[in-house]
């Protein structure tokens, strides 16, 4: 091999930071000099800019993606006795937040091709107690929203999009997060738009819900010390907002670079894919995938991962255990084998490095390493 590459990390945040370092430090200095750390012009500016980009009328900054989900459900008044239908295959927060509010997560299986929630299973899971559906746009690819929105409209219930991994992803031309009743985003550092700490956002086109969200994120106070409802401290801080405002103008180019890298993996992995040794991620018609993760499927995944670890190729398993098999949810009464597509995904998925600054030589090293381990 001609290249000098001998290791590739799963994610290299330094590579993104280096060219924008001066702008970031200037933005942080601006907040420090203002001594305004909570709310204020940085948070309001970010909310305005994100609402524009996401084509929604309302964007409410919050403290994390997890708190975005909690705040969204609190704004809808979801609580004990309520059911929320969601996927069994996602990051823990998606279902954990439902339980934290005393409601019951009703889990359904995924569509095997995309690992996104199966809309037919969603329709079958609706009961008189269902208050909301939470589809997750997993790995950066939109869930199949049209049938989910139809099911919700028929039942008269809300759709909360978990778009934590999917900022800028589109579904038939429209940005995710504005398709349902509420959209939830995360600025965790490994997401496509990452803060220097925790942060999140809730979007909606419903001004009444947005007012409620702004109450919920600040202890339900309006004015100060007069509490209309019981909320929490779900505020986004000005330092994070200032950092995110420096990054936001770069997001489209970073996403384009991730998509270019995905295309390159498809080319480089084509021989292994043709032999059935690797299954590539799909981008369904009408879905503009932003590749927060590039997730392949392989036989004997743990052995492949160990082989790649030995060649210093960073990979990750998203996610090794579906919700219905998690210890903390055993009281929900689900059984092994109940959601076979999710269980198969948990055993076979492997995320490869896909960040925008990844070079062609690095990608060749990743693919050569996979060929050696599998071959
Ligand atoms: C990251 C993530 C969250 C939680 O976001 P945090 O900012 O880490 O709290 C929720 N749902 C999904 C699908 C995620 O990937």
Coordinates of C-alpha atoms and ligand atoms in Angstrom, one line a residue:
X1 CA 0.0 0.0 0.0
X2 CA 1.4 3.4 -1.0
X3 CA -0.2 5.5 1.7
X4 CA 1.3 6.2 5.1
X5 CA -1.9 5.8 7.0
X6 CA -1.6 3.4 9.9
X7 CA -4.6 4.3 12.0
X8 CA -8.0 6.0 11.5
X9 CA -10.1 7.3 14.5
X10 CA -13.9 6.9 14.4
X11 CA -14.1 10.7 14.8
X12 CA -11.5 13.4 14.7
X13 CA -12.8 16.6 16.3
X14 CA -9.4 18.3 16.1
X15 CA -9.6 18.2 12.3
X16 CA -12.8 20.2 12.3
X17 CA -11.7 22.6 15.0
X18 CA -8.3 23.5 13.6
X19 CA -9.5 25.7 10.7
X20 CA -12.1 27.5 12.8
X21 CA -10.1 27.9 16.0
X22 CA -9.7 31.6 15.8
X23 CA -13.4 32.3 15.1
X24 CA -14.4 30.0 18.0
X25 CA -12.1 31.6 20.5
X26 CA -13.3 35.1 19.4
X27 CA -16.9 34.0 19.9
X28 CA -16.1 32.6 23.4
X29 CA -14.3 35.8 24.2
X30 CA -17.3 37.8 23.1
X31 CA -19.5 35.9 25.6
X32 CA -16.9 36.2 28.4
X33 CA -16.6 40.0 27.8
X34 CA -20.4 40.3 27.9
X35 CA -20.7 38.3 31.1
X36 CA -24.1 37.2 29.9
X37 CA -24.1 33.4 30.2
X38 CA -27.8 32.5 30.3
X39 CA -30.2 33.4 27.5
X40 CA -29.5 36.7 25.7
X41 CA -28.5 37.6 22.2
X42 CA -26.3 34.5 21.5
X43 CA -29.1 32.0 22.3
X44 CA -31.7 34.1 20.5
X45 CA -29.5 34.5 17.5
X46 CA -28.8 30.8 17.3
X47 CA -32.5 30.0 17.6
X48 CA -33.3 32.4 14.7
X49 CA -30.6 31.0 12.5
X50 CA -31.6 27.4 13.2
X51 CA -35.3 28.1 12.6
X52 CA -34.4 29.5 9.2
X53 CA -32.2 26.6 8.2
X54 CA -34.7 24.0 9.5
X55 CA -37.6 25.8 7.9
X56 CA -39.7 26.0 11.0
X57 CA -41.3 29.0 12.7
X58 CA -40.1 28.2 16.2
X59 CA -36.7 26.9 17.5
X60 CA -36.1 26.6 21.3
X61 CA -32.6 26.0 22.5
X62 CA -32.3 23.5 25.4
X63 CA -29.6 21.9 27.5
X64 CA -29.3 18.6 25.6
X65 CA -31.0 16.3 23.1
X66 CA -32.2 14.3 26.0
X67 CA -33.8 17.4 27.6
X68 CA -35.2 18.3 24.2
X69 CA -37.2 15.0 24.3
X70 CA -38.2 15.6 27.9
X71 CA -39.2 19.2 27.3
X72 CA -41.2 18.2 24.2
X73 CA -43.2 15.5 26.1
X74 CA -43.7 17.9 29.1
X75 CA -45.0 20.6 26.7
X76 CA -47.5 18.0 25.5
X77 CA -48.5 17.1 29.0
X78 CA -47.5 13.4 28.7
X79 CA -47.3 11.6 32.0
X80 CA -48.6 8.6 34.0
X81 CA -51.2 6.5 32.2
X82 CA -50.0 7.6 28.8
X83 CA -48.4 5.4 26.1
X84 CA -45.8 6.6 23.6
X85 CA -45.0 4.4 20.6
X86 CA -41.3 4.3 19.6
X87 CA -38.6 2.2 18.2
X88 CA -36.8 -0.5 20.2
X89 CA -33.6 0.4 18.4
X90 CA -32.1 3.8 19.2
X91 CA -30.0 5.7 21.7
X92 CA -31.3 5.2 25.2
X93 CA -32.7 8.7 25.7
X94 CA -35.5 8.0 23.1
X95 CA -37.3 5.6 25.4
X96 CA -35.7 6.6 28.7
X97 CA -37.4 10.0 28.6
X98 CA -40.8 8.4 28.3
X99 CA -40.3 6.3 31.4
X100 CA -38.9 9.3 33.3
X101 CA -42.2 11.1 32.8
X102 CA -44.1 8.1 34.2
X103 CA -45.5 7.2 30.8
X104 CA -45.1 3.8 29.1
X105 CA -42.8 3.3 26.1
X106 CA -44.6 1.0 23.7
X107 CA -41.8 -0.5 21.6
X108 CA -42.0 -1.6 18.0
X109 CA -39.5 -3.2 15.6
X110 CA -37.5 -1.6 12.8
X111 CA -37.5 -1.9 9.0
X112 CA -34.4 -4.0 8.4
X113 CA -33.1 -2.0 5.4
X114 CA -32.8 1.3 7.2
X115 CA -32.9 0.4 11.0
X116 CA -35.7 3.0 11.2
X117 CA -39.0 2.4 12.9
X118 CA -41.5 0.2 11.0
X119 CA -44.6 2.3 10.1
X120 CA -46.9 -0.7 9.9
X121 CA -45.8 -1.8 13.4
X122 CA -46.5 1.7 14.6
X123 CA -50.0 1.7 13.3
X124 CA -50.7 -1.7 15.0
X125 CA -49.4 -0.4 18.3
X126 CA -51.8 2.5 18.7
X127 CA -54.3 2.2 21.6
X128 CA -56.8 4.6 23.3
X129 CA -53.9 5.5 25.7
X130 CA -51.4 6.5 23.0
X131 CA -50.5 10.1 23.2
X132 CA -47.5 10.4 20.8
X133 CA -45.3 8.6 18.4
X134 CA -41.5 9.1 18.5
X135 CA -39.9 8.2 15.2
X136 CA -36.1 8.4 15.2
X137 CA -34.2 9.5 12.1
X138 CA -31.4 7.0 12.9
X139 CA -27.9 7.5 11.8
X140 CA -29.0 10.7 9.9
X141 CA -31.6 9.2 7.5
X142 CA -35.2 10.2 7.8
X143 CA -37.7 7.6 9.1
X144 CA -40.6 6.8 6.7
X145 CA -42.7 9.8 7.8
X146 CA -45.8 9.8 5.5
X147 CA -47.5 6.7 6.9
X148 CA -46.5 7.7 10.5
X149 CA -48.0 11.1 10.1
X150 CA -51.1 9.5 8.7
X151 CA -51.4 7.2 11.6
X152 CA -51.0 10.1 14.1
X153 CA -53.5 12.3 12.3
X154 CA -56.1 9.4 12.3
X155 CA -55.5 8.8 16.1
X156 CA -55.3 12.6 16.9
X157 CA -51.9 12.3 18.5
X158 CA -48.6 14.0 18.3
X159 CA -45.5 13.1 16.4
X160 CA -42.2 13.9 18.2
X161 CA -39.3 13.5 15.8
X162 CA -36.1 12.4 17.4
X163 CA -33.8 14.2 15.0
X164 CA -30.8 14.1 17.3
X165 CA -28.6 12.4 14.6
X166 CA -30.2 14.1 11.6
X167 CA -29.8 17.9 11.5
X168 CA -30.1 18.9 7.9
X169 CA -31.5 15.6 6.7
X170 CA -34.5 15.9 4.4
X171 CA -37.6 13.9 3.6
X172 CA -39.1 14.5 0.2
X173 CA -37.3 17.9 0.2
X174 CA -38.3 19.1 3.7
X175 CA -35.9 19.2 6.6
X176 CA -36.6 16.7 9.3
X177 CA -37.7 18.2 12.7
X178 CA -40.5 20.2 11.1
X179 CA -42.5 17.3 9.7
X180 CA -44.2 16.3 12.9
X181 CA -45.6 18.2 15.9
X182 CA -42.2 18.7 17.5
X183 CA -38.6 18.0 16.5
X184 CA -35.8 17.3 18.9
X185 CA -32.1 17.9 18.1
X186 CA -28.8 17.3 20.0
X187 CA -25.6 19.2 19.9
X188 CA -23.6 16.5 21.6
X189 CA -20.0 16.9 20.3
X190 CA -20.2 13.8 18.1
X191 CA -23.4 14.9 16.3
X192 CA -23.0 16.7 12.9
X193 CA -23.4 20.1 14.6
X194 CA -21.6 19.6 17.9
X195 CA -21.2 22.0 20.8
X196 CA -18.3 22.2 23.2
X197 CA -20.4 20.4 25.8
X198 CA -24.1 19.6 25.9
X199 CA -26.8 21.4 24.0
X200 CA -30.1 20.7 22.2
X201 CA -33.0 22.2 20.4
X202 CA -36.8 21.7 20.0
X203 CA -38.5 22.9 16.9
X204 CA -42.2 23.3 16.0
X205 CA -44.5 25.3 13.8
X206 CA -47.1 25.6 16.6
X207 CA -46.7 29.0 18.4
X208 CA -48.7 27.8 21.5
X209 CA -46.5 24.8 21.9
X210 CA -43.4 27.0 21.5
X211 CA -44.7 29.2 24.3
X212 CA -45.1 26.2 26.5
X213 CA -41.6 24.9 25.6
X214 CA -40.1 28.2 26.7
X215 CA -42.0 27.9 30.0
X216 CA -41.0 24.3 30.5
X217 CA -37.3 25.1 30.0
X218 CA -37.3 27.7 32.7
X219 CA -39.2 26.2 35.6
X220 CA -42.5 27.3 34.2
X221 CA -41.9 30.8 35.4
X222 CA -43.6 33.8 33.8
X223 CA -42.7 36.3 35.0
X224 CA -39.8 35.3 37.2
X225 CA -40.9 33.6 40.5
X226 CA -44.5 33.2 39.3
X227 CA -44.7 29.5 38.2
X228 CA -47.5 28.7 35.8
X229 CA -46.5 25.1 35.4
X230 CA -43.8 22.8 36.8
X231 CA -40.9 22.9 34.4
X232 CA -37.2 22.4 34.9
X233 CA -33.8 24.0 34.0
X234 CA -33.5 23.0 30.4
X235 CA -31.7 26.2 29.3
X236 CA -29.0 26.3 26.6
X237 CA -26.1 28.5 27.7
X238 CA -24.7 31.4 25.8
X239 CA -21.2 29.9 25.5
X240 CA -22.6 26.9 23.7
X241 CA -24.8 29.0 21.5
X242 CA -21.9 31.2 20.5
X243 CA -19.8 28.2 19.5
X244 CA -22.7 26.7 17.5
X245 CA -23.2 30.0 15.7
X246 CA -19.6 29.8 14.5
X247 CA -20.1 26.3 13.3
X248 CA -23.5 26.6 11.7
X249 CA -22.4 28.3 8.5
X250 CA -20.0 25.4 7.9
X251 CA -22.6 22.7 8.4
X252 CA -23.7 22.4 4.8
X253 CA -20.1 21.9 3.6
X254 CA -19.4 19.4 6.4
X255 CA -22.5 17.4 5.4
X256 CA -21.6 17.4 1.8
X257 CA -18.2 16.0 2.8
X258 CA -19.8 13.2 4.8
X259 CA -22.0 12.4 1.8
X260 CA -19.0 12.4 -0.5
X261 CA -17.2 10.0 1.9
X262 CA -20.3 7.8 1.9
X263 CA -20.2 7.6 -1.9
X264 CA -16.5 6.8 -1.8
X265 CA -17.1 3.9 0.8
X266 CA -19.8 2.6 -1.6
X267 CA -17.3 2.4 -4.4
X268 CA -14.5 1.0 -2.3
X269 CA -16.7 -1.5 -0.6
X270 CA -18.6 -2.6 -3.8
X271 CA -16.5 -5.8 -4.3
X272 CA -17.2 -7.0 -0.7
X273 CA -20.8 -5.9 -1.0
X274 CA -21.2 -7.9 -4.3
X275 CA -19.9 -11.0 -2.5
X276 CA -22.4 -10.5 0.3
X277 CA -19.7 -10.0 2.9
X278 CA -20.7 -6.5 3.7
X279 CA -24.2 -4.9 3.6
X280 CA -24.1 -1.2 2.8
X281 CA -26.4 1.4 4.3
X282 CA -29.3 2.4 2.1
X283 CA -30.6 5.9 1.2
X284 CA -34.3 5.4 0.3
X285 CA -35.8 7.5 -2.5
X286 CA -36.8 10.9 -1.1
X287 CA -34.4 10.7 1.9
X288 CA -31.4 13.0 2.0
X289 CA -29.1 11.2 4.4
X290 CA -26.6 13.3 6.4
X291 CA -24.5 10.3 7.5
X292 CA -24.0 11.1 11.2
X293 CA -23.0 7.5 11.0
X294 CA -22.1 5.2 8.1
X295 CA -23.3 1.8 9.4
X296 CA -22.5 -1.4 7.6
X297 CA -23.7 -4.9 8.5
X298 CA -21.3 -7.9 8.7
X299 CA -21.4 -11.5 9.8
X300 CA -19.5 -12.2 13.0
X301 CA -19.5 -8.5 13.8
X302 CA -17.6 -8.7 17.1
X303 CA -14.7 -10.5 15.5
X304 CA -14.6 -8.0 12.6
X305 CA -14.6 -5.1 15.1
X306 CA -11.7 -6.7 17.1
X307 CA -9.8 -7.1 13.8
X308 CA -10.3 -3.5 13.0
X309 CA -9.3 -2.4 16.5
X310 CA -6.1 -4.3 16.0
X311 CA -5.4 -2.4 12.8
X312 CA -6.3 0.8 14.7
X313 CA -9.4 1.6 12.8
X314 CA -12.0 3.2 15.1
X315 CA -15.5 1.7 14.9
X316 CA -18.5 1.6 17.1
X317 CA -21.6 -0.6 17.6
X318 CA -24.8 1.5 17.6
X319 CA -26.5 -0.2 19.4
X320 CA -25.6 -3.6 20.9
X321 CA -28.8 -4.0 23.0
X322 CA -32.3 -3.0 21.8
X323 CA -34.6 -1.3 24.4
X324 CA -36.8 -4.4 24.8
X325 CA -33.8 -6.4 26.1
X326 CA -32.5 -3.7 28.5
X327 CA -32.4 -4.6 32.1
X328 CA -34.0 -1.3 33.2
X329 CA -37.0 -2.1 30.9
X330 CA -37.6 -5.7 32.0
X331 CA -40.8 -4.6 33.8
X332 CA -42.3 -3.7 30.4
X333 CA -42.5 -7.5 29.8
X334 CA -40.9 -7.8 26.4
X335 CA -39.2 -11.1 25.4
X336 CA -36.1 -12.1 23.5
X337 CA -37.1 -12.8 19.9
X338 CA -40.0 -10.4 19.9
X339 CA -38.4 -7.8 17.6
X340 CA -36.2 -9.9 15.3
X341 CA -35.1 -7.1 12.9
X342 CA -33.8 -5.0 15.8
X343 CA -32.1 -8.0 17.4
X344 CA -30.4 -8.8 14.1
X345 CA -29.3 -5.2 13.7
X346 CA -27.9 -5.2 17.3
X347 CA -25.8 -8.3 16.3
X348 CA -24.6 -7.1 12.9
X349 CA -24.2 -3.3 12.7
X350 CA -20.8 -1.6 12.7
X351 CA -20.2 2.2 12.3
X352 CA -17.2 3.3 10.3
X353 CA -15.3 6.6 10.4
X354 CA -17.3 9.1 8.2
X355 CA -16.4 12.6 9.4
X356 CA -16.0 15.2 6.7
X357 CA -12.2 15.7 7.1
X358 CA -11.5 12.0 6.5
X359 CA -9.1 11.6 3.5
X360 CA -9.3 9.2 0.6
X361 CA -6.1 7.4 1.9
X362 CA -7.7 7.0 5.3
X363 CA -10.9 5.5 3.7
X364 CA -8.7 3.1 1.6
X365 CA -7.0 2.1 4.8
X366 CA -10.3 1.4 6.5
X367 CA -11.6 -0.7 3.5
X368 CA -8.3 -2.6 3.0
X369 CA -8.5 -3.4 6.7
X370 CA -12.0 -4.7 6.4
X371 CA -11.1 -6.8 3.4
X372 CA -8.2 -8.3 5.4
X373 CA -10.3 -9.1 8.4
X374 CA -13.2 -10.5 6.5
X375 CA -11.3 -11.9 3.5
Ligands
LIG1 C1 -27.6 11.8 20.9 C2 -29.0 11.3 20.9 C3 -29.9 11.7 21.9 C4 -29.6 12.5 23.1 O1 -28.9 13.6 22.9 P1 -27.9 14.2 24.1 O2 -27.6 15.6 23.6 O3 -26.7 13.3 24.2 O4 -28.7 14.2 25.3 C5 -31.3 11.3 21.7 N1 -31.6 10.5 20.7 C6 -30.8 10.1 19.8 C7 -31.3 9.2 18.7 C8 -29.4 10.4 19.9 O5 -28.6 10.0 19.0

